[in-house]
Coordinates of C-alpha atoms in Angstrom, one line a residue:
X1 CA 108.4 -60.8 -124.8
X2 CA 106.8 -57.7 -126.7
X3 CA 106.5 -55.0 -124.5
X4 CA 103.5 -52.7 -125.1
X5 CA 104.9 -49.4 -126.5
X6 CA 102.7 -46.8 -124.8
X7 CA 101.4 -48.2 -121.8
X8 CA 98.3 -46.8 -120.4
X9 CA 98.3 -46.1 -116.5
X10 CA 96.0 -48.6 -114.5
X11 CA 94.2 -45.3 -112.8
X12 CA 93.3 -43.9 -116.2
X13 CA 92.2 -47.2 -117.4
X14 CA 90.0 -48.0 -114.5
X15 CA 88.5 -44.6 -114.4
X16 CA 87.4 -44.8 -117.9
X17 CA 85.7 -47.9 -117.2
X18 CA 84.4 -46.8 -114.0
X19 CA 83.0 -43.3 -115.8
X20 CA 81.1 -45.2 -118.5
X21 CA 79.1 -47.8 -115.6
X22 CA 78.3 -44.5 -113.4
X23 CA 76.9 -42.5 -116.2
X24 CA 74.8 -45.0 -117.3
X25 CA 73.3 -46.4 -114.1
X26 CA 71.1 -45.2 -111.2
X27 CA 73.4 -46.3 -108.3
X28 CA 75.3 -44.0 -106.4
X29 CA 79.0 -43.3 -107.5
X30 CA 80.6 -44.5 -104.6
X31 CA 78.8 -47.5 -104.8
X32 CA 80.2 -48.4 -108.3
X33 CA 83.5 -47.6 -107.2
X34 CA 83.8 -49.5 -104.1
X35 CA 82.5 -52.8 -105.6
X36 CA 84.8 -52.6 -108.3
X37 CA 87.6 -55.3 -107.9
X38 CA 89.5 -53.4 -110.1
X39 CA 89.4 -50.2 -108.3
X40 CA 90.2 -52.0 -105.0
X41 CA 93.3 -53.9 -106.4
X42 CA 95.0 -50.8 -107.4
X43 CA 97.9 -49.3 -105.3
X44 CA 96.7 -46.2 -103.3
X45 CA 98.2 -43.7 -105.3
X46 CA 96.5 -45.2 -108.2
X47 CA 93.4 -45.2 -106.3
X48 CA 93.6 -41.6 -105.5
X49 CA 94.3 -40.5 -108.9
X50 CA 91.5 -42.7 -110.2
X51 CA 89.2 -41.3 -107.8
X52 CA 90.3 -37.8 -108.3
X53 CA 89.9 -38.3 -112.5
X54 CA 86.0 -39.6 -111.7
X55 CA 84.8 -36.8 -109.0
X56 CA 86.7 -34.0 -111.1
X57 CA 84.7 -35.2 -114.5
X58 CA 81.6 -35.5 -112.4
X59 CA 81.8 -32.3 -110.4
X60 CA 83.1 -30.5 -113.4
X61 CA 80.6 -32.3 -116.1
X62 CA 78.9 -29.0 -117.5
X63 CA 82.2 -27.0 -117.9
X64 CA 83.8 -30.0 -119.5
X65 CA 81.0 -30.6 -122.0
X66 CA 80.9 -27.0 -122.8
X67 CA 84.6 -27.1 -123.8
X68 CA 83.8 -30.5 -125.3
X69 CA 81.3 -28.8 -128.1
X70 CA 83.5 -26.1 -128.5
X71 CA 86.1 -28.4 -130.1
X72 CA 84.1 -30.6 -131.8
X73 CA 81.7 -30.9 -134.6
X74 CA 78.3 -31.6 -133.4
X75 CA 78.1 -35.8 -134.0
X76 CA 81.4 -36.1 -134.5
X77 CA 81.7 -38.0 -131.3
X78 CA 78.8 -40.4 -131.0
X79 CA 79.9 -43.1 -128.7
X80 CA 79.5 -42.3 -125.2
X81 CA 83.0 -44.2 -124.2
X82 CA 84.9 -42.0 -126.9
X83 CA 83.1 -39.1 -125.2
X84 CA 84.4 -40.1 -121.8
X85 CA 87.7 -40.4 -122.9
X86 CA 87.9 -37.0 -124.2
X87 CA 86.1 -35.8 -121.0
X88 CA 88.9 -37.2 -118.8
X89 CA 91.5 -35.5 -120.9
X90 CA 89.9 -32.4 -120.7
X91 CA 89.7 -32.3 -116.8
X92 CA 93.1 -33.6 -116.4
X93 CA 94.3 -30.7 -118.8
X94 CA 91.9 -27.9 -117.3
X95 CA 91.3 -29.0 -113.6
X96 CA 93.6 -31.7 -112.5
X97 CA 96.7 -30.0 -114.2
X98 CA 98.1 -33.4 -114.7
X99 CA 101.5 -33.8 -117.1
X100 CA 100.0 -32.7 -120.5
X101 CA 101.8 -35.2 -122.3
X102 CA 100.5 -38.0 -120.3
X103 CA 97.4 -36.5 -120.4
X104 CA 97.0 -36.3 -124.0
X105 CA 98.8 -39.2 -124.9
X106 CA 97.0 -41.9 -122.6
X107 CA 93.9 -40.3 -124.0
X108 CA 95.0 -41.2 -127.6
X109 CA 96.0 -44.5 -126.6
X110 CA 92.9 -45.3 -125.2
X111 CA 90.9 -44.3 -127.9
X112 CA 93.3 -46.7 -130.1
X113 CA 92.4 -49.4 -127.5
X114 CA 88.8 -48.6 -127.1
X115 CA 87.4 -47.1 -130.5
X116 CA 89.6 -46.8 -133.3
X117 CA 93.1 -46.2 -134.5
X118 CA 91.6 -43.6 -137.2
X119 CA 89.7 -41.5 -134.7
X120 CA 93.0 -41.5 -132.1
X121 CA 93.9 -38.9 -134.5
X122 CA 90.8 -36.5 -133.6
X123 CA 91.4 -36.9 -129.5
X124 CA 95.2 -35.9 -130.2
X125 CA 93.7 -33.0 -132.0
X126 CA 91.0 -31.7 -130.0
X127 CA 93.3 -31.9 -126.8
X128 CA 96.1 -30.5 -128.0
X129 CA 93.8 -27.3 -129.0
X130 CA 92.6 -27.4 -126.0
X131 CA 95.6 -27.3 -124.2
X132 CA 96.9 -24.3 -126.3
X133 CA 93.8 -22.0 -125.3
X134 CA 94.0 -23.6 -121.9
X135 CA 94.4 -20.2 -120.0
X136 CA 91.6 -18.5 -122.0
X137 CA 89.3 -21.1 -121.7
X138 CA 89.6 -21.1 -117.7
X139 CA 88.3 -17.4 -118.1
X140 CA 85.5 -18.5 -120.1
X141 CA 84.1 -21.4 -117.2
X142 CA 81.9 -20.7 -114.4
X143 CA 80.7 -22.9 -111.4
X144 CA 77.3 -22.3 -112.6
X145 CA 78.2 -24.2 -115.9
X146 CA 78.3 -27.3 -113.9
X147 CA 74.6 -27.5 -113.6
X148 CA 71.3 -27.8 -115.4
X149 CA 70.5 -24.2 -116.4
X150 CA 66.7 -24.9 -114.9
X151 CA 68.5 -25.9 -111.5
X152 CA 70.5 -22.6 -111.7
X153 CA 67.5 -20.4 -112.4
X154 CA 65.4 -22.2 -109.7
X155 CA 68.3 -21.1 -107.4
X156 CA 68.3 -17.8 -108.6
X157 CA 64.6 -17.3 -108.4
X158 CA 64.8 -18.4 -104.7
X159 CA 68.2 -17.1 -103.3
X160 CA 68.9 -14.5 -105.6
X161 CA 72.3 -13.9 -107.9
X162 CA 74.8 -14.0 -105.1
X163 CA 73.8 -16.9 -102.9
X164 CA 73.7 -18.9 -106.1
X165 CA 77.2 -18.3 -107.0
X166 CA 78.0 -19.1 -103.4
X167 CA 76.1 -22.3 -103.9
X168 CA 78.0 -23.3 -107.0
X169 CA 81.2 -22.7 -105.9
X170 CA 80.8 -24.7 -102.6
X171 CA 79.7 -27.7 -104.8
X172 CA 82.9 -27.5 -106.5
X173 CA 84.8 -28.6 -103.6
X174 CA 85.8 -31.9 -102.2
X175 CA 83.8 -32.7 -98.8
X176 CA 85.2 -33.9 -95.7
X177 CA 84.1 -37.2 -94.1
X178 CA 81.8 -36.5 -91.1
X179 CA 81.3 -39.1 -88.5
X180 CA 78.6 -39.2 -85.7
X181 CA 80.1 -40.8 -82.5
X182 CA 78.1 -42.7 -79.7
X183 CA 80.6 -41.7 -77.1
X184 CA 82.8 -38.4 -75.8
X185 CA 83.4 -36.4 -79.0
X186 CA 86.5 -34.8 -77.5
X187 CA 88.0 -38.8 -76.7
X188 CA 86.8 -39.8 -80.4
X189 CA 88.3 -37.1 -82.3
X190 CA 91.9 -38.1 -81.2
X191 CA 91.0 -41.7 -82.0
X192 CA 89.8 -40.9 -85.3
X193 CA 92.5 -38.5 -86.2
X194 CA 89.9 -35.7 -86.8
X195 CA 88.1 -32.5 -85.1
X196 CA 84.7 -32.2 -83.4
X197 CA 83.0 -29.6 -85.3
X198 CA 79.3 -29.8 -84.0
X199 CA 77.5 -31.7 -81.4
X200 CA 78.7 -35.4 -81.8
X201 CA 80.4 -34.8 -85.2
X202 CA 83.9 -35.5 -86.2
X203 CA 85.2 -34.1 -89.4
X204 CA 88.1 -36.0 -90.8
X205 CA 90.1 -34.3 -93.9
X206 CA 90.9 -37.2 -95.9
X207 CA 88.0 -39.8 -97.0
X208 CA 89.1 -43.2 -96.6
X209 CA 87.0 -46.6 -96.3
X210 CA 85.0 -46.7 -93.3
X211 CA 86.3 -50.3 -92.8
X212 CA 89.6 -49.1 -92.2
X213 CA 88.5 -46.7 -89.6
X214 CA 89.5 -47.4 -86.1
X215 CA 86.7 -49.3 -83.7
X216 CA 84.7 -50.2 -87.3
X217 CA 83.3 -53.2 -85.3
X218 CA 84.0 -52.6 -81.8
X219 CA 81.7 -53.9 -79.3
X220 CA 82.6 -51.1 -76.7
X221 CA 79.3 -48.8 -77.2
X222 CA 81.6 -45.6 -76.4
X223 CA 83.5 -46.2 -79.4
X224 CA 81.0 -46.7 -81.8
X225 CA 80.3 -44.1 -84.6
X226 CA 78.6 -44.2 -88.1
X227 CA 79.0 -41.9 -91.2
X228 CA 76.5 -39.1 -91.4
X229 CA 76.9 -35.4 -92.5
X230 CA 76.9 -32.9 -89.7
X231 CA 73.8 -30.9 -91.1
X232 CA 72.0 -34.1 -91.4
X233 CA 72.4 -34.9 -87.4
X234 CA 70.5 -31.7 -86.9
X235 CA 66.9 -33.0 -86.9
X236 CA 68.0 -35.7 -84.5
X237 CA 69.6 -33.3 -82.0
X238 CA 66.6 -31.4 -82.1
X239 CA 64.8 -34.7 -80.7
X240 CA 67.3 -35.7 -78.5
X241 CA 67.3 -32.6 -76.5
X242 CA 63.3 -32.8 -76.4
X243 CA 61.1 -34.8 -73.8
X244 CA 59.7 -37.2 -76.4
X245 CA 60.5 -40.5 -75.8
X246 CA 58.6 -42.8 -78.7
X247 CA 60.0 -41.7 -81.8
X248 CA 59.1 -42.8 -85.3
X249 CA 62.1 -42.5 -87.9
X250 CA 60.7 -42.3 -91.2
X251 CA 62.2 -43.1 -94.7
X252 CA 65.0 -44.3 -92.2
X253 CA 67.6 -46.5 -93.9
X254 CA 70.9 -46.2 -93.5
X255 CA 69.7 -45.3 -90.2
X256 CA 72.4 -42.5 -89.2
X257 CA 69.3 -40.6 -87.3
X258 CA 68.0 -43.8 -85.9
X259 CA 71.4 -44.6 -84.4
X260 CA 71.4 -40.9 -82.8
X261 CA 68.1 -41.3 -81.5
X262 CA 68.8 -44.9 -80.1
X263 CA 72.3 -44.0 -78.6
X264 CA 70.4 -41.3 -76.6
X265 CA 67.8 -44.1 -75.2
X266 CA 64.6 -43.1 -77.3
X267 CA 62.4 -45.7 -78.4
X268 CA 62.9 -46.0 -82.2
X269 CA 60.8 -47.5 -84.8
X270 CA 62.2 -47.1 -88.0
X271 CA 60.1 -47.5 -91.0
X272 CA 61.5 -47.6 -94.7
X273 CA 60.0 -48.6 -97.8
X274 CA 62.8 -50.0 -99.8
X275 CA 63.9 -53.5 -98.9
X276 CA 67.5 -53.0 -100.2
X277 CA 67.8 -50.1 -97.9
X278 CA 66.2 -51.8 -95.1
X279 CA 69.1 -54.4 -95.3
X280 CA 71.5 -52.1 -94.9
X281 CA 69.9 -50.5 -92.0
X282 CA 69.6 -54.2 -90.5
X283 CA 73.5 -54.5 -91.0
X284 CA 74.2 -51.1 -89.3
X285 CA 71.6 -52.2 -86.2
X286 CA 73.7 -55.2 -86.0
X287 CA 77.0 -53.6 -86.3
X288 CA 76.1 -51.0 -83.6
X289 CA 74.1 -53.1 -81.3
X290 CA 70.6 -50.6 -81.6
X291 CA 67.7 -51.5 -79.8
X292 CA 65.4 -50.3 -82.7
X293 CA 62.1 -51.9 -84.3
X294 CA 62.6 -52.1 -88.0
X295 CA 59.3 -51.6 -90.4
X296 CA 59.1 -52.7 -94.0
X297 CA 56.3 -50.2 -95.0
X298 CA 55.4 -47.6 -97.5
X299 CA 55.1 -44.3 -94.8
X300 CA 52.1 -43.1 -97.0
X301 CA 49.9 -45.7 -96.3
X302 CA 51.2 -47.3 -92.7
X303 CA 48.7 -47.1 -90.1
X304 CA 50.3 -48.3 -86.5
X305 CA 47.8 -49.2 -83.9
X306 CA 49.8 -47.0 -81.3
X307 CA 50.4 -43.0 -81.2
X308 CA 53.8 -41.5 -81.1
X309 CA 55.3 -38.7 -79.1
X310 CA 57.5 -37.4 -82.6
X311 CA 58.1 -38.5 -86.0
X312 CA 61.2 -37.7 -87.6
X313 CA 60.5 -37.4 -91.4
X314 CA 64.1 -37.1 -93.7
X315 CA 62.1 -37.0 -96.7
X316 CA 62.8 -38.5 -100.6
X317 CA 64.0 -35.4 -102.4
X318 CA 66.3 -34.4 -105.0
X319 CA 69.3 -34.0 -102.7
X320 CA 70.6 -31.2 -104.6
X321 CA 72.0 -30.1 -100.9
X322 CA 74.4 -33.0 -101.3
X323 CA 76.2 -32.3 -104.8
X324 CA 79.4 -31.7 -103.0
X325 CA 79.6 -35.6 -101.7
X326 CA 77.0 -37.1 -104.9
X327 CA 77.9 -34.9 -107.8
X328 CA 76.7 -38.0 -109.8
X329 CA 73.0 -37.7 -109.1
X330 CA 72.2 -34.3 -111.3
X331 CA 72.4 -36.7 -114.4
X332 CA 69.1 -38.1 -113.0
X333 CA 67.1 -34.9 -111.9
X334 CA 65.0 -32.9 -114.0
X335 CA 61.8 -30.7 -113.7
X336 CA 59.5 -33.6 -113.7
X337 CA 61.7 -35.7 -111.4
X338 CA 61.1 -32.6 -108.6
X339 CA 57.3 -32.9 -109.1
X340 CA 57.2 -36.8 -108.2
X341 CA 59.0 -35.6 -104.9
X342 CA 56.9 -32.9 -103.8
X343 CA 54.0 -35.7 -104.2
X344 CA 55.4 -37.9 -102.0
X345 CA 56.6 -35.3 -99.5
X346 CA 53.3 -34.1 -99.1
X347 CA 51.6 -37.5 -98.6
X348 CA 54.3 -38.3 -96.0
X349 CA 53.6 -34.9 -94.1
X350 CA 50.0 -35.7 -93.7
X351 CA 50.2 -39.2 -93.1
X352 CA 53.0 -38.8 -90.6
X353 CA 50.6 -36.3 -88.7
X354 CA 48.1 -39.1 -88.0
X355 CA 50.5 -40.8 -85.9
X356 CA 51.3 -38.1 -83.4
X357 CA 49.9 -37.4 -79.9
X358 CA 48.3 -34.5 -79.1
X359 CA 51.3 -31.9 -78.5
X360 CA 53.3 -34.2 -80.8
X361 CA 56.5 -33.3 -82.9
X362 CA 56.9 -33.7 -86.3
X363 CA 60.8 -33.0 -87.8
X364 CA 60.5 -32.4 -91.4
X365 CA 63.5 -32.3 -93.4
X366 CA 65.0 -32.8 -96.9
X367 CA 68.3 -32.4 -97.8
X368 CA 67.6 -30.2 -100.9
X369 CA 68.2 -26.4 -101.8
X370 CA 64.7 -26.3 -103.7
X371 CA 62.3 -24.0 -102.0
X372 CA 59.5 -25.6 -103.1
X373 CA 60.5 -29.4 -101.3
X374 CA 61.4 -27.1 -98.1
X375 CA 59.3 -23.9 -97.6
X376 CA 56.9 -24.6 -99.9
X377 CA 56.0 -28.1 -98.4
X378 CA 55.9 -26.5 -95.0
X379 CA 53.8 -23.2 -96.1
X380 CA 51.3 -25.8 -97.8
X381 CA 50.6 -28.2 -94.5
X382 CA 49.7 -25.0 -92.0
X383 CA 47.4 -23.8 -94.7
X384 CA 45.4 -27.1 -94.9
X385 CA 45.7 -28.1 -91.2
X386 CA 44.8 -25.9 -88.4
X387 CA 45.9 -28.0 -85.8
X388 CA 49.7 -27.6 -86.8
X389 CA 52.0 -24.9 -85.9
X390 CA 55.8 -24.1 -86.3
X391 CA 57.6 -24.6 -82.8
X392 CA 60.5 -22.3 -84.0
X393 CA 64.0 -23.7 -83.8
X394 CA 66.1 -22.0 -81.0
X395 CA 69.5 -20.3 -81.5
X396 CA 71.1 -22.2 -78.7
X397 CA 69.5 -25.7 -80.0
X398 CA 72.1 -25.4 -83.0
X399 CA 75.4 -23.7 -81.9
X400 CA 77.3 -22.9 -85.4
X401 CA 74.2 -23.3 -87.1
X402 CA 72.4 -20.1 -85.7
X403 CA 72.8 -17.9 -88.5
X404 CA 70.5 -20.3 -90.8
X405 CA 67.6 -19.9 -88.5
X406 CA 65.2 -17.8 -90.5
X407 CA 62.5 -15.3 -89.7
X408 CA 59.5 -18.3 -89.5
X409 CA 61.8 -20.4 -87.1
X410 CA 63.0 -23.1 -89.4
X411 CA 66.5 -23.7 -90.8
X412 CA 67.8 -23.2 -94.4
X413 CA 71.1 -24.5 -94.5
X414 CA 73.2 -23.4 -97.3
X415 CA 76.5 -25.5 -98.1
X416 CA 78.9 -22.7 -96.9
X417 CA 77.2 -22.5 -93.5
X418 CA 80.2 -23.9 -91.7
X419 CA 82.7 -22.1 -94.0
X420 CA 85.6 -21.9 -91.5
X421 CA 85.6 -25.7 -90.9
X422 CA 85.0 -26.8 -94.9
X423 CA 81.2 -26.5 -95.3
X424 CA 78.3 -29.0 -95.3
X425 CA 75.5 -30.6 -97.1
X426 CA 72.7 -28.2 -97.9
X427 CA 69.2 -29.0 -95.7
X428 CA 66.0 -27.6 -95.2
X429 CA 64.9 -28.2 -91.5
X430 CA 61.2 -27.5 -89.7
X431 CA 60.0 -28.5 -86.5
X432 CA 56.1 -28.6 -86.3
X433 CA 53.7 -29.3 -83.4
X434 CA 50.2 -30.9 -83.4
X435 CA 47.9 -29.2 -81.3
X436 CA 44.7 -31.6 -80.8

């Protein structure tokens, strides 16, 4: 039997395959990773290393490509898979701080295996040069380099230089796992081995497969839980504490907010246009034994026969507030895609207001840090609708997030809002009231 001279670690081999898939797909990277049989068959240690490689490349993508372009001639690396081999090598040398021999040697072996023996010399030369200038390179890199210049400039124009630096810094950090619970959060924090940080949110320090968390399929409702970032629970919390009973959860799937509302005794109608997401919603409704009416419809044209006390609209958006958890989404974002979101958001706001009774409430939220998708939409609707006014959010309604309340009475949540507990997703949340 002939032994392979320089075996490549399974983690590096599979991380390359997965990174190739992630960068050419529109699917969320978590979905691609969790559905990979090769990844799921890795030992725990290799799984962690494989995930670390992928998330580091995605999170530091702009910085990595800045270094890559500095050390290679334009056009010398044409194949995407070849670029990804070197990207992984750069991530290991500069950010993960892997053993440099292993990082460089296995990148060379991957090039021989996937590209050619000749080009493996280029891999070796580029990575060794980067390693030699390691310290100087780190000084040249900034967190802002990880994001498109148009996006960073938009943040600067909206929030100023200091806030923009903080946003980019927090987006470079690995997020924790937030879990919403139906029962007593102080009992559940011990069961789930986490910490209650806000309302019914438990934060776990380490990410894990949700199916491995205790009571995943429990029949006992007091042990029910679902994955939901702490900031994403606030729109639901604002309605839970209100008198509104009949509520439309628009753009509802996968159902975190609907679960919050239903578990609090609200009568919920979940509306979503996407059939695949509806299937995920149905799956969660069954697991959590929720009493919810589900409607597969386009919210911009849906005309229900009845009127509702409230609408919770967590609108489709650029999702730039979630870049810590979804560092891959940036590859599909542009100024043009932002315009498409703005158009859909405006239509959804106007249509959902027609479903409200007199004195009905609309909670509008987006997990975006783009001013046009939050503040801009609200200002526009207030200018065009004389029967709509802001119902200011009060500090006592959002303990821990009071500092995010603006003078206008809405919430502008930055990713460092819960800095002492490890951060959160970025959000805009506003409460509107229909007066007649």
